[in-house]
PDB file of C-alpha atoms in Angstrom:
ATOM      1  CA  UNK A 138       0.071 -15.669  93.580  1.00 71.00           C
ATOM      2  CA  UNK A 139      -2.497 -13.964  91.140  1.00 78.00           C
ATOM      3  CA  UNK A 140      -3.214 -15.480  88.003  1.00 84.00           C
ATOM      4  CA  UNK A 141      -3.616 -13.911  84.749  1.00 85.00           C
ATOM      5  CA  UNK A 142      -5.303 -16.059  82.128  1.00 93.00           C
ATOM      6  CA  UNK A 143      -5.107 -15.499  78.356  1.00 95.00           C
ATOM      7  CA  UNK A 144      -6.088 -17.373  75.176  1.00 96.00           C
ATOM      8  CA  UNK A 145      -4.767 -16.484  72.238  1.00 96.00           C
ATOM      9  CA  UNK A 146      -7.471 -16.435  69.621  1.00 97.00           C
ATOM     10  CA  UNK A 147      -5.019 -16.053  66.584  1.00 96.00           C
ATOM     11  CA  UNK A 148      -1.891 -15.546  65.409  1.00 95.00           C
ATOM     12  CA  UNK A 149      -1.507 -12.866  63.182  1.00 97.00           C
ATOM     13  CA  UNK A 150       2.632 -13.753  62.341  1.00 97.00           C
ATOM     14  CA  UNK A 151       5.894 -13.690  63.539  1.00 97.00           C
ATOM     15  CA  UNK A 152       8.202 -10.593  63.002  1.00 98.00           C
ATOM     16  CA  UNK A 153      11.499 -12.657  64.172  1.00 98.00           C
ATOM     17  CA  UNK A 154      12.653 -15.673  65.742  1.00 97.00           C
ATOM     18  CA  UNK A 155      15.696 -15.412  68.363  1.00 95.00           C
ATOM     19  CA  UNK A 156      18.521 -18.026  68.370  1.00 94.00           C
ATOM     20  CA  UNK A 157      17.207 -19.458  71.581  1.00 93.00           C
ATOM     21  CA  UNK A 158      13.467 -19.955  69.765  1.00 95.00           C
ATOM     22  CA  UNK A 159      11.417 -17.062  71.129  1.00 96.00           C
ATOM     23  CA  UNK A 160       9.748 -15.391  68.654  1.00 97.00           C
ATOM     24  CA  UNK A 161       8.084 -11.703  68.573  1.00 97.00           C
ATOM     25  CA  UNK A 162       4.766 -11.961  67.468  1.00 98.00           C
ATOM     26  CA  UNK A 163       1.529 -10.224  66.893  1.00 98.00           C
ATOM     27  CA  UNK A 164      -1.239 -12.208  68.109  1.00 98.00           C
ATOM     28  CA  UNK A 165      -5.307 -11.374  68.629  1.00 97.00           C
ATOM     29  CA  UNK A 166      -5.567 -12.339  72.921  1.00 97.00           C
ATOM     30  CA  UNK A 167      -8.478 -12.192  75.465  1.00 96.00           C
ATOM     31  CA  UNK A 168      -6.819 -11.631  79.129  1.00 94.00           C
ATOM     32  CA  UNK A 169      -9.180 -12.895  81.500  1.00 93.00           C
ATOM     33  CA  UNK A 170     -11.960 -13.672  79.455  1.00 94.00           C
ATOM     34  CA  UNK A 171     -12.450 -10.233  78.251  1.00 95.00           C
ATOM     35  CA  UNK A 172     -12.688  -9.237  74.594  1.00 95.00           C
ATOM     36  CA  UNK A 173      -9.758  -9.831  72.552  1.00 96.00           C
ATOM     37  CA  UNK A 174      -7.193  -7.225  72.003  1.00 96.00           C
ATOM     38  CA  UNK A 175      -3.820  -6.945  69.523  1.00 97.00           C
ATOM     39  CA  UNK A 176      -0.690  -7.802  71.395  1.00 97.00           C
ATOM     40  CA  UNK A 177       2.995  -7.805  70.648  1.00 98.00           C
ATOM     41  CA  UNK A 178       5.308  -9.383  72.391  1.00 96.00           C
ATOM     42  CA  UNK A 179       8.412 -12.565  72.974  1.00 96.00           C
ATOM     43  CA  UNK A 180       7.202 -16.159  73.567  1.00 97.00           C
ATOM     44  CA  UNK A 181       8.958 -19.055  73.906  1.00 96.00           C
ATOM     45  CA  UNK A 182       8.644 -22.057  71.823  1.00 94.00           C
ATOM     46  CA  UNK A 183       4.865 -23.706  71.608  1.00 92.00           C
ATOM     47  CA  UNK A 184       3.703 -20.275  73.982  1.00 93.00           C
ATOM     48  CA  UNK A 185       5.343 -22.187  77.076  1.00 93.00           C
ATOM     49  CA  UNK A 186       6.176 -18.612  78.419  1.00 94.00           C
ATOM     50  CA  UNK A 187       5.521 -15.042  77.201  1.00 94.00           C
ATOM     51  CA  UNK A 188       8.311 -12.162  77.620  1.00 94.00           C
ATOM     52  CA  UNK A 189       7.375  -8.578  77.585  1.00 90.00           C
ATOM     53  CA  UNK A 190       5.167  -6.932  75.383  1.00 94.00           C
ATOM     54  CA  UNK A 191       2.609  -4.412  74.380  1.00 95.00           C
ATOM     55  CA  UNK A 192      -1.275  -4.927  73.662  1.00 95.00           C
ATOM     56  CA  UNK A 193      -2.545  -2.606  70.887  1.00 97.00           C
ATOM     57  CA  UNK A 194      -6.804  -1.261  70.385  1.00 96.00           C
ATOM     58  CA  UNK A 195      -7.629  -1.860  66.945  1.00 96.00           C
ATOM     59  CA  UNK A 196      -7.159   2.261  66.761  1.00 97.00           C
ATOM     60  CA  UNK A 197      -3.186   2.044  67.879  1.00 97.00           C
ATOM     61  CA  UNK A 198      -2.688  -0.271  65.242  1.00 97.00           C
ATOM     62  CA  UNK A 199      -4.121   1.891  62.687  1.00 98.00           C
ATOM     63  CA  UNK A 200      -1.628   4.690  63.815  1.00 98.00           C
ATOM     64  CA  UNK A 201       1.039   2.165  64.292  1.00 98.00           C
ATOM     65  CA  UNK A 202       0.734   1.191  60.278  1.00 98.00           C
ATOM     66  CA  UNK A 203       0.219   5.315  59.541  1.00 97.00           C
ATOM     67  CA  UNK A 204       3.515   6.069  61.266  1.00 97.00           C
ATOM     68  CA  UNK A 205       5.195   2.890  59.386  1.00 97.00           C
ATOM     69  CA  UNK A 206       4.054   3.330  56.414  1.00 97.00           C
ATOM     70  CA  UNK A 207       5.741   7.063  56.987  1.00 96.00           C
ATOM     71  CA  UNK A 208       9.540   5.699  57.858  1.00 94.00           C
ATOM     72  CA  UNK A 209      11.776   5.530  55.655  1.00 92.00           C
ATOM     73  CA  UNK A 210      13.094   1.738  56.623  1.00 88.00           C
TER      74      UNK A 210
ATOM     75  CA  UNK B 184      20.153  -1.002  92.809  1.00 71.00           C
ATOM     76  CA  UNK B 185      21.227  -1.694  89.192  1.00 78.00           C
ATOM     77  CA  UNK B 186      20.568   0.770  86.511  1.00 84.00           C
ATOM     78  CA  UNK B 187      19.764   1.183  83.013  1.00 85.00           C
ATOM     79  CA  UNK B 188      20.520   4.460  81.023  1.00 93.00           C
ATOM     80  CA  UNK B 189      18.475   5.727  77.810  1.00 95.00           C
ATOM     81  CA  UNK B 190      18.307   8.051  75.625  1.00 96.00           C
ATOM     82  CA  UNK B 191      15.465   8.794  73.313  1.00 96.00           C
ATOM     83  CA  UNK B 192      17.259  10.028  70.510  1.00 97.00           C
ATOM     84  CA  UNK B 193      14.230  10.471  68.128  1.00 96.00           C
ATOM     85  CA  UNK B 194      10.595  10.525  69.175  1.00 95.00           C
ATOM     86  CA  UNK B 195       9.218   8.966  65.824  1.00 96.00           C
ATOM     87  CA  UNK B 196       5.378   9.604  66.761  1.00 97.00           C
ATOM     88  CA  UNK B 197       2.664   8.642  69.566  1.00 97.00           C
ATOM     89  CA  UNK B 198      -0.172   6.050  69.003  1.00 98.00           C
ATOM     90  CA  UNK B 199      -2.382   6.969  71.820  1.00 98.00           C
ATOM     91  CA  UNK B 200      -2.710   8.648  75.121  1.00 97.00           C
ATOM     92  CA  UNK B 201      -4.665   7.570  77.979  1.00 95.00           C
ATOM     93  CA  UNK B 202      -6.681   9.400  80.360  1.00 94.00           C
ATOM     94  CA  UNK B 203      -4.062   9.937  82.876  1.00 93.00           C
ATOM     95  CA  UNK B 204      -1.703  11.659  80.430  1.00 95.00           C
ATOM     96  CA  UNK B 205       0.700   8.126  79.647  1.00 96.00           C
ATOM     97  CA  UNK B 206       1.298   8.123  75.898  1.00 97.00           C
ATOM     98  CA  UNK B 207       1.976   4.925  73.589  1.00 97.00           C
ATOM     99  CA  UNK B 208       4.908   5.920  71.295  1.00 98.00           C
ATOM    100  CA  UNK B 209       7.379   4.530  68.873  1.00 98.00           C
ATOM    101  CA  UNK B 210      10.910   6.088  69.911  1.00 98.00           C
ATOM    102  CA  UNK B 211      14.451   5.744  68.926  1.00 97.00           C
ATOM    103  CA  UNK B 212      16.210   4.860  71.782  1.00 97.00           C
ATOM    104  CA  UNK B 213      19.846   4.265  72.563  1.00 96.00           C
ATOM    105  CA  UNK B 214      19.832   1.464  75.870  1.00 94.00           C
ATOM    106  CA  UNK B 215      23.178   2.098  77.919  1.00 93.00           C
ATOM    107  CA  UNK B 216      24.942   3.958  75.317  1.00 94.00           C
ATOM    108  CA  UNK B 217      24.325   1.046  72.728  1.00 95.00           C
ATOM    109  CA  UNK B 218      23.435   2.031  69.231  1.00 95.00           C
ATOM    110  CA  UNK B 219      19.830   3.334  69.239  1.00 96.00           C
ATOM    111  CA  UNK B 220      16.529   0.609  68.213  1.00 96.00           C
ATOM    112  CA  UNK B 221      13.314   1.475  67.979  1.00 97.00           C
ATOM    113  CA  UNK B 222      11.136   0.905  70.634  1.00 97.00           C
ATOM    114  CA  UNK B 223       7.368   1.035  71.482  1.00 98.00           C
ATOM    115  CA  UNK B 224       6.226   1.702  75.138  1.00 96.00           C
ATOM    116  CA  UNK B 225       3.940   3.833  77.267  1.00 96.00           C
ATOM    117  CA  UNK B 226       5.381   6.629  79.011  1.00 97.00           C
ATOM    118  CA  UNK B 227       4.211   8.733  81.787  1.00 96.00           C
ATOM    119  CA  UNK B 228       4.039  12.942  81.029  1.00 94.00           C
ATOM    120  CA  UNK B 229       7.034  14.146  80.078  1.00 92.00           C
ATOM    121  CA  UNK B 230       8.861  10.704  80.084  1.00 93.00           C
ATOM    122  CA  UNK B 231       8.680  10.372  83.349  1.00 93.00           C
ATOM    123  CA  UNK B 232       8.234   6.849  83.547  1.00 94.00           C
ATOM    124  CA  UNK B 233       8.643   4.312  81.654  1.00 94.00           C
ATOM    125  CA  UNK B 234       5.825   1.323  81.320  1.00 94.00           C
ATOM    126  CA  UNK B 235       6.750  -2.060  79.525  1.00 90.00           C
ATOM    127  CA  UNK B 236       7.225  -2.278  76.020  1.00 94.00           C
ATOM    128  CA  UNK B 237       8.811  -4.320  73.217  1.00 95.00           C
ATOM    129  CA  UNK B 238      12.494  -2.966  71.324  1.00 95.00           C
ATOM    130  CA  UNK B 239      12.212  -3.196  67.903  1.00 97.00           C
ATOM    131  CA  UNK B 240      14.668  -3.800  65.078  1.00 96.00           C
ATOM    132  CA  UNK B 241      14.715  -2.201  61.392  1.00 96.00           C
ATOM    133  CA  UNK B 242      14.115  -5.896  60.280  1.00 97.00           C
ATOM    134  CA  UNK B 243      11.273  -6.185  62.983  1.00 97.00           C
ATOM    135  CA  UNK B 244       9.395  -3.079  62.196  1.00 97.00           C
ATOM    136  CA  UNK B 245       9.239  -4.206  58.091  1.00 98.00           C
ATOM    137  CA  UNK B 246       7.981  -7.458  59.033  1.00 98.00           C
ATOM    138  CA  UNK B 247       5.413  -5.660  61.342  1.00 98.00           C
ATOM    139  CA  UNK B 248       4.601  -2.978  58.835  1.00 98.00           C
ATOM    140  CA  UNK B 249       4.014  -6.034  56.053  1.00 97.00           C
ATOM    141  CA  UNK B 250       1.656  -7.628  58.665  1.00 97.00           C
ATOM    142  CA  UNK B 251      -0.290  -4.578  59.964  1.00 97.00           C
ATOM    143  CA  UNK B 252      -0.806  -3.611  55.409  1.00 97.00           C
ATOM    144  CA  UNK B 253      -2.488  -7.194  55.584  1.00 96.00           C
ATOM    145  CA  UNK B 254      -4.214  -6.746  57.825  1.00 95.00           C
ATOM    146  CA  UNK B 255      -8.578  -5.358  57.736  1.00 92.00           C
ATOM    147  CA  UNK B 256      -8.073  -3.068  60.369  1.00 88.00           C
TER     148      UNK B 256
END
């Protein structure tokens, strides 16, 4: 089975923490030794496992906040 | 095969698009005629196809939004 490796090189925060302990985070994360890029996604207590999720360029987080900052919420 | 029913009820903006056309957007989206959450994916042209993503409450997206205005981006 393929392996993917990751190290996540810091946590920017939590947005929420489900009853079961995951919580949806925004983290900075090098897959496979490559430069590190913004990802958002579930993970299970301590990082043990990672749910799905999105990774973000610096530039889709810029029009991530732009479109936020635009919502009424 | 099971099957899972959507609706993107509003289409709030798009953060990117890659070369081949898929598009990284924040949607409203009602999963299997629940009430709608936000939701930010890649889709193929014309919503073709779905890639992964991450749902997203109204609770979730403040917390992101505080996160992403700390951030030095």
């Amino acid at each position: 089975m393929a392996e993917i490796k990751y190290e996540i090189q810091e946590t920017i925060g939590s947005i929420s923490q489900s009853p079961k302990g995951w919580s949806k985070e925004l983290n900075l994360i090098s897959w496979n030794g490559k430069a590190p890029k913004y990802d958002l996604r579930e993970w299970a207590p301590e990082h043990e496992k990672m749910g799905k999720g999105v990774t973000l360029t610096v530039e889709e987080l810029k029009e991530l906040r732009n479109l936020l900052n635009g919502l009424e919420l």
